[in-house]
Tab-separated table of C-alpha atoms and ligand atoms in Angstrom:
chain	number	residue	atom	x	y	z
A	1	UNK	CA	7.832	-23.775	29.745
A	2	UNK	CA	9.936	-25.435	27.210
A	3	UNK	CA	9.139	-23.825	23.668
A	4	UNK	CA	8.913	-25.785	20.583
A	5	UNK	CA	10.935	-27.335	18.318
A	6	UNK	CA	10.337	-25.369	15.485
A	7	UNK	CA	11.437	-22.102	17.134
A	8	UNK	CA	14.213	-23.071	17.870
A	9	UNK	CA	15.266	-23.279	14.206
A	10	UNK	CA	14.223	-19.691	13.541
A	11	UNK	CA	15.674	-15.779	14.923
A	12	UNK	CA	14.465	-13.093	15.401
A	13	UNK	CA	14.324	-10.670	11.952
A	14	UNK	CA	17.655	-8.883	12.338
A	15	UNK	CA	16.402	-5.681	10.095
A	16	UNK	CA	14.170	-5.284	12.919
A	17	UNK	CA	16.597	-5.622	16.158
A	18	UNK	CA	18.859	-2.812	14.388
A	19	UNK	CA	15.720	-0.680	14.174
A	20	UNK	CA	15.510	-1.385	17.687
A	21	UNK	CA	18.806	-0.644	19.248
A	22	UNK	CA	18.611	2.341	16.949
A	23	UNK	CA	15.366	3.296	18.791
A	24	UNK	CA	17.429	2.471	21.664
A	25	UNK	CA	20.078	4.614	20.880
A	26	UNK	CA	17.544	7.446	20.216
A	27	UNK	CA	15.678	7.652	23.249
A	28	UNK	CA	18.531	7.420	25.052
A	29	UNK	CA	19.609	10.776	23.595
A	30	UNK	CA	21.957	9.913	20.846
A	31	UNK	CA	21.306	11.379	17.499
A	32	UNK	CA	20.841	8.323	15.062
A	33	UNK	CA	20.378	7.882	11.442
A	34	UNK	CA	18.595	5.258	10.881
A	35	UNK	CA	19.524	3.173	7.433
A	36	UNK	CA	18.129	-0.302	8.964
A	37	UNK	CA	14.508	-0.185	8.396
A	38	UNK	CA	13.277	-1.370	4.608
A	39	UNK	CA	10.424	1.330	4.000
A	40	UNK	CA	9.995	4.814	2.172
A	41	UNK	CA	10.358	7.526	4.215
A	42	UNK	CA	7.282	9.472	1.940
A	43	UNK	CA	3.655	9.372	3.941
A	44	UNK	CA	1.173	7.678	1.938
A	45	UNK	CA	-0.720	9.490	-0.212
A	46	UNK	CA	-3.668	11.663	0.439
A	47	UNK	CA	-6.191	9.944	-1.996
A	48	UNK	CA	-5.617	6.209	0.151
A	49	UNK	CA	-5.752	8.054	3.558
A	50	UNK	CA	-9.277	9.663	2.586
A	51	UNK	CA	-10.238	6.001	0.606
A	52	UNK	CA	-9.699	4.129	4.468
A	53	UNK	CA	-11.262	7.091	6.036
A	54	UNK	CA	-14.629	6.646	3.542
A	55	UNK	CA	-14.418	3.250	4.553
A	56	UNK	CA	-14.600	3.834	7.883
A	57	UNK	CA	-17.423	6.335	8.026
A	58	UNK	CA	-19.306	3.614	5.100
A	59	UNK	CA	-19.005	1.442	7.869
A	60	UNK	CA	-16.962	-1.157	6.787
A	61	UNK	CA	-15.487	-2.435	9.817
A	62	UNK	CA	-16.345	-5.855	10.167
A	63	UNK	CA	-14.639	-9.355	8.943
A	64	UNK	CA	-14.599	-9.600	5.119
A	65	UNK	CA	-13.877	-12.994	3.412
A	66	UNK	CA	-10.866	-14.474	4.494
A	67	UNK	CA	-8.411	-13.899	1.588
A	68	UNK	CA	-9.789	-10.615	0.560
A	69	UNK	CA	-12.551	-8.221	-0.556
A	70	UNK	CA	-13.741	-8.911	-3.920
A	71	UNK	CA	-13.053	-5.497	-4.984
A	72	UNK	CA	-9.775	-5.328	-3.933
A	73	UNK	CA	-9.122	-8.494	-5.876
A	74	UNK	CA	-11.102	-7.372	-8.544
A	75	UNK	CA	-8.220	-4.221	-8.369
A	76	UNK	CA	-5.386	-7.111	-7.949
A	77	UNK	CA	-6.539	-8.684	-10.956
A	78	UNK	CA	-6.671	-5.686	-13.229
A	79	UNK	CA	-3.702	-4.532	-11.855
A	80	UNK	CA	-1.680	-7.938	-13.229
A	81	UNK	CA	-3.409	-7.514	-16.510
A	82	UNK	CA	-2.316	-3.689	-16.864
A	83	UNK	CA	1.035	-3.757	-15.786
A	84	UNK	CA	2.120	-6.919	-16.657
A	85	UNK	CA	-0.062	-9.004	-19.021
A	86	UNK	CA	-1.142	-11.428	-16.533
A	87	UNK	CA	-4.333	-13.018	-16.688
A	88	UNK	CA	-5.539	-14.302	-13.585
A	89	UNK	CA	-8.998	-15.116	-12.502
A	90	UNK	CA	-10.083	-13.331	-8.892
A	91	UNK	CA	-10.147	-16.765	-7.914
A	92	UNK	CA	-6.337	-17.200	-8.209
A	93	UNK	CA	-5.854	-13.965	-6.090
A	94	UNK	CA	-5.183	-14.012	-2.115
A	95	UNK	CA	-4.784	-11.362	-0.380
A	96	UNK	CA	-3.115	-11.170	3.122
A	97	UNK	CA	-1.166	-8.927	5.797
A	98	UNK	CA	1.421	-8.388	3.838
A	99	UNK	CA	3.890	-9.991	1.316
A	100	UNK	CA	4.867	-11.540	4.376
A	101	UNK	CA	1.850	-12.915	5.225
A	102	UNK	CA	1.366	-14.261	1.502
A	103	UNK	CA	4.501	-15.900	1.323
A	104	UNK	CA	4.693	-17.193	4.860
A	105	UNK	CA	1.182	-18.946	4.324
A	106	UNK	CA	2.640	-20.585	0.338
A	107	UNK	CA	5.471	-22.246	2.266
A	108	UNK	CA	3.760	-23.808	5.358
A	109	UNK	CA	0.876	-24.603	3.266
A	110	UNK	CA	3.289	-26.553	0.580
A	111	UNK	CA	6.573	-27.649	2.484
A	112	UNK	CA	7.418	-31.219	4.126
A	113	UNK	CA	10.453	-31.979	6.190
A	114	UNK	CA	12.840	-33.195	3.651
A	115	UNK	CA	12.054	-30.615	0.742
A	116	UNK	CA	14.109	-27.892	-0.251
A	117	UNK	CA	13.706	-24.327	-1.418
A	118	UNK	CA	16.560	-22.948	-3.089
A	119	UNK	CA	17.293	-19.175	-2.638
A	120	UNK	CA	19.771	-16.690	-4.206
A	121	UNK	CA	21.901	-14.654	-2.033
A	122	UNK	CA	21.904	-12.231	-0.583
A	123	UNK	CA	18.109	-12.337	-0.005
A	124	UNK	CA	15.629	-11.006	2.098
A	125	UNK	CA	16.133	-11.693	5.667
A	126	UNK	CA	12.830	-14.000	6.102
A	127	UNK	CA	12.977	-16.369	3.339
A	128	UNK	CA	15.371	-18.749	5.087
A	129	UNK	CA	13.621	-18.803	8.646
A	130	UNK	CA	10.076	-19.141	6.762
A	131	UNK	CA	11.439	-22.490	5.476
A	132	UNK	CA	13.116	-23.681	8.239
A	133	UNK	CA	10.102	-22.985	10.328
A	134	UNK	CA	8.035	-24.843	7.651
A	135	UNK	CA	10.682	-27.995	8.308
A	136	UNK	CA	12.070	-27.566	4.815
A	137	UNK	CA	16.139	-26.976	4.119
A	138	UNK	CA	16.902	-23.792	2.310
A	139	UNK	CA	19.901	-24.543	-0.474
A	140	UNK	CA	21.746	-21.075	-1.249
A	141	UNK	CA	23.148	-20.143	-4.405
A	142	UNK	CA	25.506	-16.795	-4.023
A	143	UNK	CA	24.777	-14.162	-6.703
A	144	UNK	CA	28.626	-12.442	-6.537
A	145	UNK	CA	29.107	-8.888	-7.346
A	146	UNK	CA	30.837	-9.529	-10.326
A	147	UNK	CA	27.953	-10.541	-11.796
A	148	UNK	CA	25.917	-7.417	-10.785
A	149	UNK	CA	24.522	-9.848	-7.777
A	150	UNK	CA	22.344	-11.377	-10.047
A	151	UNK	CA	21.908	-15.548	-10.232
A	152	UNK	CA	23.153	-17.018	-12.609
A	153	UNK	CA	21.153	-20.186	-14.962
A	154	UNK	CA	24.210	-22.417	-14.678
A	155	UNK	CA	24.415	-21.821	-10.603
A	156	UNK	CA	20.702	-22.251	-10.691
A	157	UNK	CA	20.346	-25.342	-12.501
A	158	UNK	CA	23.360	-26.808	-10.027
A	159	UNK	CA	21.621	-26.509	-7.191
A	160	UNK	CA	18.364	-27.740	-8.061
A	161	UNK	CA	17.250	-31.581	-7.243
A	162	UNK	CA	14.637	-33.775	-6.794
A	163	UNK	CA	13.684	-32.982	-3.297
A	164	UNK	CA	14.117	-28.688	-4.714
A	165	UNK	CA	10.220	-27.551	-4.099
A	166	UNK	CA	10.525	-23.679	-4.685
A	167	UNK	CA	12.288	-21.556	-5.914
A	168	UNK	CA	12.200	-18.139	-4.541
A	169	UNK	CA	13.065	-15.231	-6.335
A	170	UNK	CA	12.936	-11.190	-5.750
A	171	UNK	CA	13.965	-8.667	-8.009
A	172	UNK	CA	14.054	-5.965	-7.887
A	173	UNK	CA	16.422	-7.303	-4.969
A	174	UNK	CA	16.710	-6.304	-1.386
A	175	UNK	CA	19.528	-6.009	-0.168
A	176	UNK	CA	21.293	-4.996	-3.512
A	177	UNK	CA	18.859	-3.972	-5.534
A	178	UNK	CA	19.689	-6.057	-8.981
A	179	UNK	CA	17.035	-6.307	-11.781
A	180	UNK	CA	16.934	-8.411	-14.253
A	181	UNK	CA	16.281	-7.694	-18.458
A	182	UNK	CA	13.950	-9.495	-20.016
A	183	UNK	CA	16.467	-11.672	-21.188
A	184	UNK	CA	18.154	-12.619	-17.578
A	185	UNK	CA	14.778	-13.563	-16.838
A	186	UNK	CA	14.314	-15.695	-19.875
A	187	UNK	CA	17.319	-18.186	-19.427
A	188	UNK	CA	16.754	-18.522	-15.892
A	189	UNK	CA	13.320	-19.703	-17.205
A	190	UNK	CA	14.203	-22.257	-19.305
A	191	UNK	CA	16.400	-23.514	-16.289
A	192	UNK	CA	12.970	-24.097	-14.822
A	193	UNK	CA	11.330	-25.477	-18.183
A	194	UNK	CA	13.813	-28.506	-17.703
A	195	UNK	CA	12.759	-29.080	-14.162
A	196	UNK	CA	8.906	-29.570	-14.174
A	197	UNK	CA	8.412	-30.069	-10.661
A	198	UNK	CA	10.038	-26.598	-9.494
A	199	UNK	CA	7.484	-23.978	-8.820
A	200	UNK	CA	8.570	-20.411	-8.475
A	201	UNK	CA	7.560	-17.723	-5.834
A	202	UNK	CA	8.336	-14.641	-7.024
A	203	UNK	CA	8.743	-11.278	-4.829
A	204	UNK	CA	7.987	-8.982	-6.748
A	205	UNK	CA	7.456	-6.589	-4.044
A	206	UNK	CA	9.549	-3.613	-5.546
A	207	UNK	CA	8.556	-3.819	-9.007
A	208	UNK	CA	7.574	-0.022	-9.247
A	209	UNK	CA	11.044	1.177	-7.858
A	210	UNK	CA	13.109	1.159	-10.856
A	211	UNK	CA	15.636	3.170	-12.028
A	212	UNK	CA	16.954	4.312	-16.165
A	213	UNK	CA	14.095	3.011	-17.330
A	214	UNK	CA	14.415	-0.153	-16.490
A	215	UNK	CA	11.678	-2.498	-17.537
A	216	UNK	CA	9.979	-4.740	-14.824
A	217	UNK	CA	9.015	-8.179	-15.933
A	218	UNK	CA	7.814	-11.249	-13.880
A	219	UNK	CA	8.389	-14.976	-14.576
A	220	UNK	CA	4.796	-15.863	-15.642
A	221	UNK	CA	4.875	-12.962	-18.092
A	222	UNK	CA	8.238	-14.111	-19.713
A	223	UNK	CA	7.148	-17.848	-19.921
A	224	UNK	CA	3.875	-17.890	-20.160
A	225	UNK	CA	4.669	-22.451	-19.572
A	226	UNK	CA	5.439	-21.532	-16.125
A	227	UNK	CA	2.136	-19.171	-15.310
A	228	UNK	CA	0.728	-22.425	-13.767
A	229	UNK	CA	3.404	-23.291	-11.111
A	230	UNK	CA	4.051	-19.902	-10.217
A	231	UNK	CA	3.200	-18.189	-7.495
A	232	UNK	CA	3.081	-14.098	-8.000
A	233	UNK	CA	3.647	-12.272	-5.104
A	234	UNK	CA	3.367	-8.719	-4.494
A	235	UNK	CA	1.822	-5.489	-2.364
A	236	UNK	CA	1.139	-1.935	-1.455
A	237	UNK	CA	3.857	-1.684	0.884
A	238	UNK	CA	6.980	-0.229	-0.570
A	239	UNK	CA	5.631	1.827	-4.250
A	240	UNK	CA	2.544	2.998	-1.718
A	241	UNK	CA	4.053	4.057	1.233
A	242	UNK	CA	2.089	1.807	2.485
A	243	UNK	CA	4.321	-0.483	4.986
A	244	UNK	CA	2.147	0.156	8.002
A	245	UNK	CA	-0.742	-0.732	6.581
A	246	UNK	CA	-0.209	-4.398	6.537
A	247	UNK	CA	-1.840	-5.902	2.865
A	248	UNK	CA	0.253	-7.608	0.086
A	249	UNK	CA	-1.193	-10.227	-2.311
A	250	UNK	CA	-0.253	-12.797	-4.112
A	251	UNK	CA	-1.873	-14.726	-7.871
A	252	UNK	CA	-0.664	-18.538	-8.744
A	253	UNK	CA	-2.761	-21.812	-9.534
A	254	UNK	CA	-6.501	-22.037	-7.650
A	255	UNK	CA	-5.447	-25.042	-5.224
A	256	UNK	CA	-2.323	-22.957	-3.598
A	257	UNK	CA	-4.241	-20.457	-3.543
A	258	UNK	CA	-7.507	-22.524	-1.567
A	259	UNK	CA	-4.639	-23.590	0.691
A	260	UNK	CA	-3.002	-20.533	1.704
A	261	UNK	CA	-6.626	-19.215	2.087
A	262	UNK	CA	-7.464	-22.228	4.639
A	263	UNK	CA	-4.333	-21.554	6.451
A	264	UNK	CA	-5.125	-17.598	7.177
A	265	UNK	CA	-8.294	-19.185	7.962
A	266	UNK	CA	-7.036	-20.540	10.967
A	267	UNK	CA	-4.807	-18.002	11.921
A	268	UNK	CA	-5.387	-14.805	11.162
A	269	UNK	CA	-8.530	-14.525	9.116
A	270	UNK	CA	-8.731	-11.016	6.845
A	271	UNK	CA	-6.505	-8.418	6.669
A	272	UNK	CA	-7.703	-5.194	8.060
A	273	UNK	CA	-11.335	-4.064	6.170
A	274	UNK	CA	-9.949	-0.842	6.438
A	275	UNK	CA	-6.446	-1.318	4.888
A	276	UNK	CA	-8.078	-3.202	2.097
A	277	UNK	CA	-10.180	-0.695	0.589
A	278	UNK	CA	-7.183	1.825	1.192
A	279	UNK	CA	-5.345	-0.847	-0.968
A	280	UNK	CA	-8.066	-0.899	-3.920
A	281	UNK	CA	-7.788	2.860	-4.013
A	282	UNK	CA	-4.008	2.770	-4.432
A	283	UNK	CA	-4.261	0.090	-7.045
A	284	UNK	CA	-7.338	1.641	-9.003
A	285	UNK	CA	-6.128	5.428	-8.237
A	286	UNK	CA	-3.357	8.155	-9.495
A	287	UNK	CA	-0.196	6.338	-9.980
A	288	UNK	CA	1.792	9.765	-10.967
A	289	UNK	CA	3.614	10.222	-7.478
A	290	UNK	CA	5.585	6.633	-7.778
A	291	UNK	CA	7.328	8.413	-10.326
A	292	UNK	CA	8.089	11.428	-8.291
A	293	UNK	CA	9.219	9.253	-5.411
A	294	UNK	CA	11.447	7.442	-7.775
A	295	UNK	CA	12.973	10.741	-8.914
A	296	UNK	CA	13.857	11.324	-5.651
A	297	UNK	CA	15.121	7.901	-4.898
A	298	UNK	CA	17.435	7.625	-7.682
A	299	UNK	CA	19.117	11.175	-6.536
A	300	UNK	CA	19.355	9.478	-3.489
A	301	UNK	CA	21.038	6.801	-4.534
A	302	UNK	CA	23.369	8.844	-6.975
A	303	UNK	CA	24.687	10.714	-4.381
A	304	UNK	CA	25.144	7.786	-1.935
A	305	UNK	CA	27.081	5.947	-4.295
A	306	UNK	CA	29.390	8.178	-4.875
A	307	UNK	CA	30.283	8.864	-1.618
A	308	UNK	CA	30.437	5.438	-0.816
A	309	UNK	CA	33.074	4.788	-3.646
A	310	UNK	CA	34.877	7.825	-2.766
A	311	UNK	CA	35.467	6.186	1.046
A	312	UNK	CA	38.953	4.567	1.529
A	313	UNK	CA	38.143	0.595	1.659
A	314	UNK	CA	34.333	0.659	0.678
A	315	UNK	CA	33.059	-0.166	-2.646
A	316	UNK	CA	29.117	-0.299	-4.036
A	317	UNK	CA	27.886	-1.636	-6.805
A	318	UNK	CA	25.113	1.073	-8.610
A	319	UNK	CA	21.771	-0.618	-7.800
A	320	UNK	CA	19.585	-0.825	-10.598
A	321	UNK	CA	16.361	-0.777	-8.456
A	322	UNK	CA	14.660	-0.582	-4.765
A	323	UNK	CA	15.632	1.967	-2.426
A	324	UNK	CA	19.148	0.381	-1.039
A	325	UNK	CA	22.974	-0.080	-1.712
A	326	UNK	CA	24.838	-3.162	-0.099
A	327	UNK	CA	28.456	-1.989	-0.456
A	328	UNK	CA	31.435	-4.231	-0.011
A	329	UNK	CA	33.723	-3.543	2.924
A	330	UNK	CA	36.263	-6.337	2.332
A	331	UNK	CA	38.769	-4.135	2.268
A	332	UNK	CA	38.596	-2.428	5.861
A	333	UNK	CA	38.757	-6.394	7.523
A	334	UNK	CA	40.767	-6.139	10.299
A	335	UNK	CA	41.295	-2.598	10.316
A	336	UNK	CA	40.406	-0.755	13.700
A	337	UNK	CA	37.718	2.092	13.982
A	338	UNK	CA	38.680	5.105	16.135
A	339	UNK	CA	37.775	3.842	19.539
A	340	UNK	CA	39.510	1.142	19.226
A	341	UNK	CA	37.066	-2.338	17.716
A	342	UNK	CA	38.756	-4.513	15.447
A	343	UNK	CA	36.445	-5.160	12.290
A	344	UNK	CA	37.014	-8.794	11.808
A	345	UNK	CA	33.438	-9.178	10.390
A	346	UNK	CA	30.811	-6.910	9.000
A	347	UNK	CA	28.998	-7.171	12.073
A	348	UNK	CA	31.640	-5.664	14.115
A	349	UNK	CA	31.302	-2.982	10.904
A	350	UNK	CA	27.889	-1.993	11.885
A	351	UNK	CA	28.578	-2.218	15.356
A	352	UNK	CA	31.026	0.476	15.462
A	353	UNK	CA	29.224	2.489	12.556
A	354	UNK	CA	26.008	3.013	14.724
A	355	UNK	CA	28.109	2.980	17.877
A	356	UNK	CA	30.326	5.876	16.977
A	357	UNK	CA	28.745	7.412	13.941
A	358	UNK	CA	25.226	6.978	14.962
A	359	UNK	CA	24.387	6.004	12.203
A	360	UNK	CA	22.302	2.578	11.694
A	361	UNK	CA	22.724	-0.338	9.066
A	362	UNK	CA	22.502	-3.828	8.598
A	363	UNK	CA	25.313	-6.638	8.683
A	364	UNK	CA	26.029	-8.465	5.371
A	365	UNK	CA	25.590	-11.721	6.962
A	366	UNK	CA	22.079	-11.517	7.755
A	367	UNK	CA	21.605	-11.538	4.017
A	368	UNK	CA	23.278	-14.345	3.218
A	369	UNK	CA	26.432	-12.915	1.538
A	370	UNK	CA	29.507	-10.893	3.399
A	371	UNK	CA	31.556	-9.112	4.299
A	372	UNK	CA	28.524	-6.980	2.900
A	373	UNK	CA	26.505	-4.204	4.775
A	374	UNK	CA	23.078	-2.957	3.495
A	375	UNK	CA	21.766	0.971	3.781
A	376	UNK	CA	18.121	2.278	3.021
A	377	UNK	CA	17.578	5.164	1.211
A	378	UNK	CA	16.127	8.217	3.268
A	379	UNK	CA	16.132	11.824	3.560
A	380	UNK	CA	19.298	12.164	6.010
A	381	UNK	CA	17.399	15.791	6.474
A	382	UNK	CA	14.054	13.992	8.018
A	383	UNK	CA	16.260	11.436	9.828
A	384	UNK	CA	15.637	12.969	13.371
A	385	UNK	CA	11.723	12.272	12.461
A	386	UNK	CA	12.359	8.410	11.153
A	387	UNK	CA	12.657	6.806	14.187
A	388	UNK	CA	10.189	7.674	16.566
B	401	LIG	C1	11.823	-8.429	-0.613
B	401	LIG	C2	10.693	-8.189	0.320
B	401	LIG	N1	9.637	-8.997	0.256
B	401	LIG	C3	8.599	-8.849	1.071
B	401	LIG	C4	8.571	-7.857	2.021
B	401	LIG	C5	7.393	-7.766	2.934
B	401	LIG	O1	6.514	-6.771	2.591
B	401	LIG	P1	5.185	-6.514	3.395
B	401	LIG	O2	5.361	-5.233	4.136
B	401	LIG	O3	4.112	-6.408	2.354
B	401	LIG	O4	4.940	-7.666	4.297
B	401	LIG	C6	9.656	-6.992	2.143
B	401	LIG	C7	9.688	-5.967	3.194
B	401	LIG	O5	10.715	-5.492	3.608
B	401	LIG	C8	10.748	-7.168	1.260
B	401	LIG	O6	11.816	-6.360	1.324
């Protein structure tokens, strides 16, 4: 059978083929570490297990409303007001499996052949295949290292036309994990002020993983004038442990919202029952242990990154959130690892890093920006445990 069109503009995720030629490796026998994946290595906490278990034993184990449980978007709703002085109605709230799911269903449901989305990079792996799949063209902007890999409002408003639909924006940032002040935020907002037909999707998927007291703020919250052409997406995965469990959610104007809803409709209708009353009791309950897992994540990173800047030809930028460092390795290009393959590109980096070293990372290039590689942050100790 021939397959369609549409695939063929698309890949598979490559975060996920590392993970599974480092499962490969594993089972095979090697010893891997594996710094692919994009997910805490902490279980979730006790107080959401028992909340899914309750719902289970309550009974509530059949299909809910397609875009979510009222009382889980009750808990979305609150949460926006609380943490970030967002007012949104549980009508604007949609709740899906995953970020993924959230975002995937804003860009089929809004994109025509012909439009474009523009998108800083590095960037997440599946913004650019969403939109191609949608038909759209993704337009990249590079956010260099020099300028802590963050975009910049001059870049921005160059690459923004007529046909730009979206922009789509995640901070803090994986692969590098730049954050933005208040003020970053604010001029790359009144880019957007001067373009009225630009709506913004914001990731804000790792907005609790923040390091030196950093202070997380969102587009909608900075200027307020774009609240109603933005779409607000975020989830349980990463700050809950939570990445198994499939829910993320997103807030923006009702009639995105109606559409995304129609278009999970016909595909996958609700997210797990179960997951989504887990989710209302992470939202709703104890927040203390983000901070604990931070505390551990930044002594994580500390050490990593000065490591990595003590190795001959690698260089890292200090990320400012999110759990991962994306150090340069310009410097070891066409050099030769010790049996014998000539790095002419990152990939042949990470090749020969989980090859000989066992241990398991991601190429620069599938991010957009090289000759880059990204590493997660996990206990090295648990690392025989990770990938199972
Ligand atoms: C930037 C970013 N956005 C979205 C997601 C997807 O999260 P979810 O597990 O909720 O689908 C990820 C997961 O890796 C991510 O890194």
């Amino acid at each position: 059978m021939e397959l369609a069109n549409s695939l063929k503009r698309i890949k598979p995720s490559p975060t996920i083929a590392v993970t599974n030629k480092a499962r490969e490796l594993k089972l095979a026998g090697r010893d891997i570490i594996g710094l692919g994946a994009g997910e805490p290595d902490f279980d979730t906490p006790d107080n959401i297990k028992q909340a899914a278990i309750a719902a289970i034993k309550r009974g509530e184990t059949k299909y809910t409303a397609v875009d979510g449980i009222p009382e889980l978007k009750a808990a979305i709703a609150a949460k926006f007001k609380r943490e970030n002085g967002l007012d949104y109605k549980t009508s604007q709230v949609t709740v899906g499996t995953g970020g993924k799911q959230v975002l995937y269903n804003a860009l089929l449901a809004t994109l025509n052949p012909g439009d474009e989305v523009v998108i800083p990079a590095p960037y997440w792996v599946s913004y650019p295949d969403i939109v191609l799949l949608a038909g759209a063209t993704p337009v990249f902007v590079q956010a260099r290292a020099q300028n802590g890999f963050k975009l910049q409002p001059a870049d921005l408003e160059r690459a923004l036309t007529p046909k730009t639909k979206w922009l789509i924006f995640n901070q803090p940032c994986n692969p590098t994990g730049a954050a933005y002040t208040r003020a970053e935020l604010k001029a790359l907002c009144d880019v957007l002020l001067r373009h009225p037909h630009v709506w913004v999707l914001t990731d804000d998927m790792y907005e609790h993983i923040l390091y030196d007291d950093a202070e997380f703020v969102t587009f909608a919250q900075v200027e307020p004038k774009l609240h109603d052409r933005t779409l607000t997406m975020n989830g349980v995965s990463k700050a809950y442990c939570m990445t198994g469990w499939r829910i993320g959610y997103g807030a923006g104007p009702e009639m995105l919202i109606k559409a995304i809803s129609t278009l999970q409709s016909q595909s996958t209708s609700n997210p797990t029952s179960i997951a989504q009353w887990a989710a209302v009791e992470a939202l709703n309950g104890p927040q203390d242990f983000i901070e604990k897992h931070n505390q551990i994540f930044k002594e994580r990173r500390d050490l990593v990154v000065s490591m990595l800047n003590q190795t001959n030809g690698i260089s890292v930028n200090t990320p400012e959130g999110a759990f991962y460092v994306y150090p340069s390795i310009e410097k070891l290009i066409g050099k030769t690892s010790a049996a014998g393959i000539t790095i002419k590109d990152d990939e042949a980096f990470v090749t020969a890093l989980l090859e000989e070293e066992g241990v398991a990372a991601v190429q620069g290039t599938a991010f957009g920006l090289s000759p880059y590689f990204r590493a997660a942050g996990r206990s090295l100790q648990a690392h025989s445990t990770v990938l199972r």
